[in-house]
mmCIF file of C-alpha atoms in Angstrom:
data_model
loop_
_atom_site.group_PDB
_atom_site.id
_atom_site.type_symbol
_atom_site.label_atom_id
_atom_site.label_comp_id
_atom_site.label_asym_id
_atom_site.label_seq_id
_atom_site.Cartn_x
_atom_site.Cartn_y
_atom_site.Cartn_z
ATOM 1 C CA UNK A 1 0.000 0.000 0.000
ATOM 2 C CA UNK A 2 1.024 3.247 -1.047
ATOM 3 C CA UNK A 3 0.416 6.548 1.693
ATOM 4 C CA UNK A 4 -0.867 9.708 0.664
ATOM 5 C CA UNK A 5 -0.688 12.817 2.469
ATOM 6 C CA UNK A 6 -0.827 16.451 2.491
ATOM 7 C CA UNK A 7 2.580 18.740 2.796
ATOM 8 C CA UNK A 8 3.077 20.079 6.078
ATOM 9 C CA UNK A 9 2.183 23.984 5.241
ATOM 10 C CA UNK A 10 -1.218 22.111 3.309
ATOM 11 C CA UNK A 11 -2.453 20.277 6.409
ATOM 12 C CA UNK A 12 -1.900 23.614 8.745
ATOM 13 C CA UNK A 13 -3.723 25.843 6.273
ATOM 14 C CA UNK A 14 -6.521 23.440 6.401
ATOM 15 C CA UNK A 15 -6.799 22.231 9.736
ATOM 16 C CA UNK A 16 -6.352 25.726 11.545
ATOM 17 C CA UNK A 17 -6.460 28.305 8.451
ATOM 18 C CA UNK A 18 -9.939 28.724 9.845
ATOM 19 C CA UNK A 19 -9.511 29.821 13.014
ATOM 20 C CA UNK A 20 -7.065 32.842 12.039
ATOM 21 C CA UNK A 21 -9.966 33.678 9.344
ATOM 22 C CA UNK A 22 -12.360 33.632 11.475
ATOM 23 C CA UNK A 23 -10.708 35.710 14.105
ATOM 24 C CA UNK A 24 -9.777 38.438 11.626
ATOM 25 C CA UNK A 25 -13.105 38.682 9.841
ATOM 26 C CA UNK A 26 -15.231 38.612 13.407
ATOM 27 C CA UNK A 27 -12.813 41.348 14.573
ATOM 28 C CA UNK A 28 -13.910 43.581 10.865
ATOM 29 C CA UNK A 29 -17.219 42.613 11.892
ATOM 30 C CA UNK A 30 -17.335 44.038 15.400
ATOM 31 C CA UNK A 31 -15.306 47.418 14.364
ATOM 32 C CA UNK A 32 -18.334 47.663 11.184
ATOM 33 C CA UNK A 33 -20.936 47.492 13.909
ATOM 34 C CA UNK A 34 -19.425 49.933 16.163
ATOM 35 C CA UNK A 35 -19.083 51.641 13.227
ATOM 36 C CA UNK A 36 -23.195 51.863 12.222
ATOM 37 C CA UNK A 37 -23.304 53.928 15.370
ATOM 38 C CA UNK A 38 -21.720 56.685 13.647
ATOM 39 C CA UNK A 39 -22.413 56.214 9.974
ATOM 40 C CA UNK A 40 -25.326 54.199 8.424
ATOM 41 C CA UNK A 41 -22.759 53.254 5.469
ATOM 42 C CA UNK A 42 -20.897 50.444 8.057
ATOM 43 C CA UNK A 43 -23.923 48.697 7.193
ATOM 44 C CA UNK A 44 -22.132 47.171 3.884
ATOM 45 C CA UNK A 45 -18.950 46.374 5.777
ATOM 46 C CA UNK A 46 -20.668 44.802 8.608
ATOM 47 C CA UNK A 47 -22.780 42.744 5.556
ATOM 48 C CA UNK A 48 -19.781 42.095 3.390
ATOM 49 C CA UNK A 49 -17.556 40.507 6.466
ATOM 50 C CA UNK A 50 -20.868 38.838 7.478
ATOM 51 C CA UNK A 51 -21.300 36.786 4.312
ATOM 52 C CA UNK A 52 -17.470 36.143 3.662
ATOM 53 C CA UNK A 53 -17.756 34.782 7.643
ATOM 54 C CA UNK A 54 -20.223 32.402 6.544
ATOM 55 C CA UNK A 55 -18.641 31.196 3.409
ATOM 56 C CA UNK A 56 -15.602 30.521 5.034
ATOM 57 C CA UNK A 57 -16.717 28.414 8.022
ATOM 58 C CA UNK A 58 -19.220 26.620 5.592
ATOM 59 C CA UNK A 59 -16.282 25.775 3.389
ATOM 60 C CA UNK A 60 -14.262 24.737 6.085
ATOM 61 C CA UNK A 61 -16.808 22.685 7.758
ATOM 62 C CA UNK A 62 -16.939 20.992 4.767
ATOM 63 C CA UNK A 63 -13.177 20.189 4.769
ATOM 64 C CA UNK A 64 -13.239 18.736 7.801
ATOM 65 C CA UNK A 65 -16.162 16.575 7.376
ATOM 66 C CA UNK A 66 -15.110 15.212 4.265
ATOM 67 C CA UNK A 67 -11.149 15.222 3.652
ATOM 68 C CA UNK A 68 -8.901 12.666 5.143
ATOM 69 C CA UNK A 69 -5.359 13.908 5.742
ATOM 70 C CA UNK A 70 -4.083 10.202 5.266
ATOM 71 C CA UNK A 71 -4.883 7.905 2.767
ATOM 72 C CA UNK A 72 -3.544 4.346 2.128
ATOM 73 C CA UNK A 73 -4.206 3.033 -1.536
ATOM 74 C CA UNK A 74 -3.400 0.089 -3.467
ATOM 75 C CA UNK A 75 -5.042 -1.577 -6.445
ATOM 76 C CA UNK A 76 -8.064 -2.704 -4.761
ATOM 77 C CA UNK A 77 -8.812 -0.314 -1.850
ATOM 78 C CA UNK A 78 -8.470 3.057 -0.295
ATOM 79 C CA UNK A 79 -8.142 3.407 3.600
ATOM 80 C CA UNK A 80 -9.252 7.273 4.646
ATOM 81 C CA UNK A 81 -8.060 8.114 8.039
ATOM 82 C CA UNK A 82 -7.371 11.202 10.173
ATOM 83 C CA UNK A 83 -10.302 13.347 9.589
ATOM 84 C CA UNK A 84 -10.311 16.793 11.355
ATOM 85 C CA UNK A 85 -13.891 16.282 12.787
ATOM 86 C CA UNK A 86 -14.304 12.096 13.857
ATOM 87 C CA UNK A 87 -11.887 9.853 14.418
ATOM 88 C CA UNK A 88 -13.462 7.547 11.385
ATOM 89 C CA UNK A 89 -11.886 5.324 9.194
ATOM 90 C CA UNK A 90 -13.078 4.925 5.789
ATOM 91 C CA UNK A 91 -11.968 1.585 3.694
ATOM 92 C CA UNK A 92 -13.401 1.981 0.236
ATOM 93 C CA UNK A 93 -13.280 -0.935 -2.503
ATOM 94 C CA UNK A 94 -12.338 1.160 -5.667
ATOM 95 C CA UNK A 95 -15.070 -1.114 -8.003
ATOM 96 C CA UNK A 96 -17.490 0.064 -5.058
ATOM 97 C CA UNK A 97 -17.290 3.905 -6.737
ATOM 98 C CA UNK A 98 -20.616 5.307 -7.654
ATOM 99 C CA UNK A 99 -19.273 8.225 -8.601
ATOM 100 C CA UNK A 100 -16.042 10.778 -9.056
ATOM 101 C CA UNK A 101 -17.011 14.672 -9.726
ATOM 102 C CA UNK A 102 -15.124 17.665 -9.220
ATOM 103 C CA UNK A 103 -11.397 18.958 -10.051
ATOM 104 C CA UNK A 104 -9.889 18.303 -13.481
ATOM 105 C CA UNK A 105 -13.418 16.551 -14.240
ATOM 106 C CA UNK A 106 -15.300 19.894 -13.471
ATOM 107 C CA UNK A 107 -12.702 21.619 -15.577
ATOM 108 C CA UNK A 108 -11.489 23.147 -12.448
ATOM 109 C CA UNK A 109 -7.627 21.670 -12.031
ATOM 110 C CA UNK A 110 -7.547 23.074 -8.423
ATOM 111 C CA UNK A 111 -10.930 22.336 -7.386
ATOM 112 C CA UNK A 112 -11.723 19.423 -4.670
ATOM 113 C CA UNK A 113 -12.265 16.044 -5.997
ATOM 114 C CA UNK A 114 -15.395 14.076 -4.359
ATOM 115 C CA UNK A 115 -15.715 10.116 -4.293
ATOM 116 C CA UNK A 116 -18.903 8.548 -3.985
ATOM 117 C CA UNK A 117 -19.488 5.318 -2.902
ATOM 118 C CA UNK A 118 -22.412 3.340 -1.019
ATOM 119 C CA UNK A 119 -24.306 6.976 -0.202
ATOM 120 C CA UNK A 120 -20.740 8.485 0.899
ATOM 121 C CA UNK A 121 -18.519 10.861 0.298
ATOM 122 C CA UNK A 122 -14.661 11.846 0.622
ATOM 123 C CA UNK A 123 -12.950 14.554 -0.944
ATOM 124 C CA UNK A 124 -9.513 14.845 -1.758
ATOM 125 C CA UNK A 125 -7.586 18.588 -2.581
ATOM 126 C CA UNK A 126 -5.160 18.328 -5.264
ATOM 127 C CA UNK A 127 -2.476 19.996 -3.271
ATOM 128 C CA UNK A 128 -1.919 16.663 -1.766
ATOM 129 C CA UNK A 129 1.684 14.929 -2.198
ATOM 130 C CA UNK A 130 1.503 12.344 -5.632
ATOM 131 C CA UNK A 131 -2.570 13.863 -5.809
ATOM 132 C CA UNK A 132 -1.926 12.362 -9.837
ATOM 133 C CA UNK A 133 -0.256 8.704 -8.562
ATOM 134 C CA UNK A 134 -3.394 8.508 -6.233
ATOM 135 C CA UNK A 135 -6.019 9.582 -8.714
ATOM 136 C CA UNK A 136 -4.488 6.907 -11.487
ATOM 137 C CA UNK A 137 -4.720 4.176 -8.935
ATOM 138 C CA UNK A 138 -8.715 5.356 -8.574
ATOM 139 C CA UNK A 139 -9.198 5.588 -12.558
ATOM 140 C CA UNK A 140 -7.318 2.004 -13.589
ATOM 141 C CA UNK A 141 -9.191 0.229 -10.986
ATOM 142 C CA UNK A 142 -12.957 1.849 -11.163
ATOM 143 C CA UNK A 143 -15.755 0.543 -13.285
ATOM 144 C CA UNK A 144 -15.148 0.597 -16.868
ATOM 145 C CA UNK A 145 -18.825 2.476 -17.308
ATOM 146 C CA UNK A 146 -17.631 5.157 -14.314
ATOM 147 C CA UNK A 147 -14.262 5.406 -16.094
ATOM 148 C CA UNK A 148 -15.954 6.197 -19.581
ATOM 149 C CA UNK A 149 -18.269 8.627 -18.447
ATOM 150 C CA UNK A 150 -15.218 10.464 -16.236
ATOM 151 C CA UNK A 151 -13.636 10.356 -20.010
ATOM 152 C CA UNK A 152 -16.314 12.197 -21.760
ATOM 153 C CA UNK A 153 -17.009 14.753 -19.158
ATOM 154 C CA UNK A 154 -13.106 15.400 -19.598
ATOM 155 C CA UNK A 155 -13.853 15.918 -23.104
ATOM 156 C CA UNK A 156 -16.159 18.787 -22.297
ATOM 157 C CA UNK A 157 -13.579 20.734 -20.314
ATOM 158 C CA UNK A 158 -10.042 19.960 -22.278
ATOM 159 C CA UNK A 159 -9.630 20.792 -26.349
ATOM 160 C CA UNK A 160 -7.523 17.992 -27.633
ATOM 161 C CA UNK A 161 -6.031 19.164 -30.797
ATOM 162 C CA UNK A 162 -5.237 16.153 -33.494
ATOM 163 C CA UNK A 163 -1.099 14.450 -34.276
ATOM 164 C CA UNK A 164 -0.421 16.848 -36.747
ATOM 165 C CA UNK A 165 1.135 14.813 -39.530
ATOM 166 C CA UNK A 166 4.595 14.901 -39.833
ATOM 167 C CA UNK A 167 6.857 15.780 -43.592
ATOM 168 C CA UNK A 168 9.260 12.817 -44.310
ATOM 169 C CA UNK A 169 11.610 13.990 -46.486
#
Protein backbone atom coordinates (compact mmCIF):
# COMPACT_ATOMS: atom_id res chain seq x y z
CA UNK A 1 0.00 0.00 0.00
CA UNK A 2 1.02 3.25 -1.05
CA UNK A 3 0.42 6.55 1.69
CA UNK A 4 -0.87 9.71 0.66
CA UNK A 5 -0.69 12.82 2.47
CA UNK A 6 -0.83 16.45 2.49
CA UNK A 7 2.58 18.74 2.80
CA UNK A 8 3.08 20.08 6.08
CA UNK A 9 2.18 23.98 5.24
CA UNK A 10 -1.22 22.11 3.31
CA UNK A 11 -2.45 20.28 6.41
CA UNK A 12 -1.90 23.61 8.74
CA UNK A 13 -3.72 25.84 6.27
CA UNK A 14 -6.52 23.44 6.40
CA UNK A 15 -6.80 22.23 9.74
CA UNK A 16 -6.35 25.73 11.55
CA UNK A 17 -6.46 28.31 8.45
CA UNK A 18 -9.94 28.72 9.85
CA UNK A 19 -9.51 29.82 13.01
CA UNK A 20 -7.06 32.84 12.04
CA UNK A 21 -9.97 33.68 9.34
CA UNK A 22 -12.36 33.63 11.47
CA UNK A 23 -10.71 35.71 14.10
CA UNK A 24 -9.78 38.44 11.63
CA UNK A 25 -13.11 38.68 9.84
CA UNK A 26 -15.23 38.61 13.41
CA UNK A 27 -12.81 41.35 14.57
CA UNK A 28 -13.91 43.58 10.86
CA UNK A 29 -17.22 42.61 11.89
CA UNK A 30 -17.33 44.04 15.40
CA UNK A 31 -15.31 47.42 14.36
CA UNK A 32 -18.33 47.66 11.18
CA UNK A 33 -20.94 47.49 13.91
CA UNK A 34 -19.42 49.93 16.16
CA UNK A 35 -19.08 51.64 13.23
CA UNK A 36 -23.19 51.86 12.22
CA UNK A 37 -23.30 53.93 15.37
CA UNK A 38 -21.72 56.69 13.65
CA UNK A 39 -22.41 56.21 9.97
CA UNK A 40 -25.33 54.20 8.42
CA UNK A 41 -22.76 53.25 5.47
CA UNK A 42 -20.90 50.44 8.06
CA UNK A 43 -23.92 48.70 7.19
CA UNK A 44 -22.13 47.17 3.88
CA UNK A 45 -18.95 46.37 5.78
CA UNK A 46 -20.67 44.80 8.61
CA UNK A 47 -22.78 42.74 5.56
CA UNK A 48 -19.78 42.10 3.39
CA UNK A 49 -17.56 40.51 6.47
CA UNK A 50 -20.87 38.84 7.48
CA UNK A 51 -21.30 36.79 4.31
CA UNK A 52 -17.47 36.14 3.66
CA UNK A 53 -17.76 34.78 7.64
CA UNK A 54 -20.22 32.40 6.54
CA UNK A 55 -18.64 31.20 3.41
CA UNK A 56 -15.60 30.52 5.03
CA UNK A 57 -16.72 28.41 8.02
CA UNK A 58 -19.22 26.62 5.59
CA UNK A 59 -16.28 25.78 3.39
CA UNK A 60 -14.26 24.74 6.08
CA UNK A 61 -16.81 22.69 7.76
CA UNK A 62 -16.94 20.99 4.77
CA UNK A 63 -13.18 20.19 4.77
CA UNK A 64 -13.24 18.74 7.80
CA UNK A 65 -16.16 16.57 7.38
CA UNK A 66 -15.11 15.21 4.27
CA UNK A 67 -11.15 15.22 3.65
CA UNK A 68 -8.90 12.67 5.14
CA UNK A 69 -5.36 13.91 5.74
CA UNK A 70 -4.08 10.20 5.27
CA UNK A 71 -4.88 7.91 2.77
CA UNK A 72 -3.54 4.35 2.13
CA UNK A 73 -4.21 3.03 -1.54
CA UNK A 74 -3.40 0.09 -3.47
CA UNK A 75 -5.04 -1.58 -6.44
CA UNK A 76 -8.06 -2.70 -4.76
CA UNK A 77 -8.81 -0.31 -1.85
CA UNK A 78 -8.47 3.06 -0.30
CA UNK A 79 -8.14 3.41 3.60
CA UNK A 80 -9.25 7.27 4.65
CA UNK A 81 -8.06 8.11 8.04
CA UNK A 82 -7.37 11.20 10.17
CA UNK A 83 -10.30 13.35 9.59
CA UNK A 84 -10.31 16.79 11.35
CA UNK A 85 -13.89 16.28 12.79
CA UNK A 86 -14.30 12.10 13.86
CA UNK A 87 -11.89 9.85 14.42
CA UNK A 88 -13.46 7.55 11.38
CA UNK A 89 -11.89 5.32 9.19
CA UNK A 90 -13.08 4.93 5.79
CA UNK A 91 -11.97 1.59 3.69
CA UNK A 92 -13.40 1.98 0.24
CA UNK A 93 -13.28 -0.93 -2.50
CA UNK A 94 -12.34 1.16 -5.67
CA UNK A 95 -15.07 -1.11 -8.00
CA UNK A 96 -17.49 0.06 -5.06
CA UNK A 97 -17.29 3.90 -6.74
CA UNK A 98 -20.62 5.31 -7.65
CA UNK A 99 -19.27 8.23 -8.60
CA UNK A 100 -16.04 10.78 -9.06
CA UNK A 101 -17.01 14.67 -9.73
CA UNK A 102 -15.12 17.67 -9.22
CA UNK A 103 -11.40 18.96 -10.05
CA UNK A 104 -9.89 18.30 -13.48
CA UNK A 105 -13.42 16.55 -14.24
CA UNK A 106 -15.30 19.89 -13.47
CA UNK A 107 -12.70 21.62 -15.58
CA UNK A 108 -11.49 23.15 -12.45
CA UNK A 109 -7.63 21.67 -12.03
CA UNK A 110 -7.55 23.07 -8.42
CA UNK A 111 -10.93 22.34 -7.39
CA UNK A 112 -11.72 19.42 -4.67
CA UNK A 113 -12.27 16.04 -6.00
CA UNK A 114 -15.39 14.08 -4.36
CA UNK A 115 -15.72 10.12 -4.29
CA UNK A 116 -18.90 8.55 -3.99
CA UNK A 117 -19.49 5.32 -2.90
CA UNK A 118 -22.41 3.34 -1.02
CA UNK A 119 -24.31 6.98 -0.20
CA UNK A 120 -20.74 8.48 0.90
CA UNK A 121 -18.52 10.86 0.30
CA UNK A 122 -14.66 11.85 0.62
CA UNK A 123 -12.95 14.55 -0.94
CA UNK A 124 -9.51 14.84 -1.76
CA UNK A 125 -7.59 18.59 -2.58
CA UNK A 126 -5.16 18.33 -5.26
CA UNK A 127 -2.48 20.00 -3.27
CA UNK A 128 -1.92 16.66 -1.77
CA UNK A 129 1.68 14.93 -2.20
CA UNK A 130 1.50 12.34 -5.63
CA UNK A 131 -2.57 13.86 -5.81
CA UNK A 132 -1.93 12.36 -9.84
CA UNK A 133 -0.26 8.70 -8.56
CA UNK A 134 -3.39 8.51 -6.23
CA UNK A 135 -6.02 9.58 -8.71
CA UNK A 136 -4.49 6.91 -11.49
CA UNK A 137 -4.72 4.18 -8.93
CA UNK A 138 -8.72 5.36 -8.57
CA UNK A 139 -9.20 5.59 -12.56
CA UNK A 140 -7.32 2.00 -13.59
CA UNK A 141 -9.19 0.23 -10.99
CA UNK A 142 -12.96 1.85 -11.16
CA UNK A 143 -15.76 0.54 -13.28
CA UNK A 144 -15.15 0.60 -16.87
CA UNK A 145 -18.83 2.48 -17.31
CA UNK A 146 -17.63 5.16 -14.31
CA UNK A 147 -14.26 5.41 -16.09
CA UNK A 148 -15.95 6.20 -19.58
CA UNK A 149 -18.27 8.63 -18.45
CA UNK A 150 -15.22 10.46 -16.24
CA UNK A 151 -13.64 10.36 -20.01
CA UNK A 152 -16.31 12.20 -21.76
CA UNK A 153 -17.01 14.75 -19.16
CA UNK A 154 -13.11 15.40 -19.60
CA UNK A 155 -13.85 15.92 -23.10
CA UNK A 156 -16.16 18.79 -22.30
CA UNK A 157 -13.58 20.73 -20.31
CA UNK A 158 -10.04 19.96 -22.28
CA UNK A 159 -9.63 20.79 -26.35
CA UNK A 160 -7.52 17.99 -27.63
CA UNK A 161 -6.03 19.16 -30.80
CA UNK A 162 -5.24 16.15 -33.49
CA UNK A 163 -1.10 14.45 -34.28
CA UNK A 164 -0.42 16.85 -36.75
CA UNK A 165 1.14 14.81 -39.53
CA UNK A 166 4.59 14.90 -39.83
CA UNK A 167 6.86 15.78 -43.59
CA UNK A 168 9.26 12.82 -44.31
CA UNK A 169 11.61 13.99 -46.49
Amino acid sequence: MKTFKYSFIAKIIYRYGNFIISIILLLYLILSAFGMFKDWRFVFPLLINFILLYIVNKYYLKIYKLFPFKIEADNKELHCSDFMIKDRIEKIKIIDIDKIEGGIFSGRNYAPLYIEWDGKKIGLSPHMKDFNKLLTIILTNIKKELYEELLESIKKYVKIKPAEKQNKK
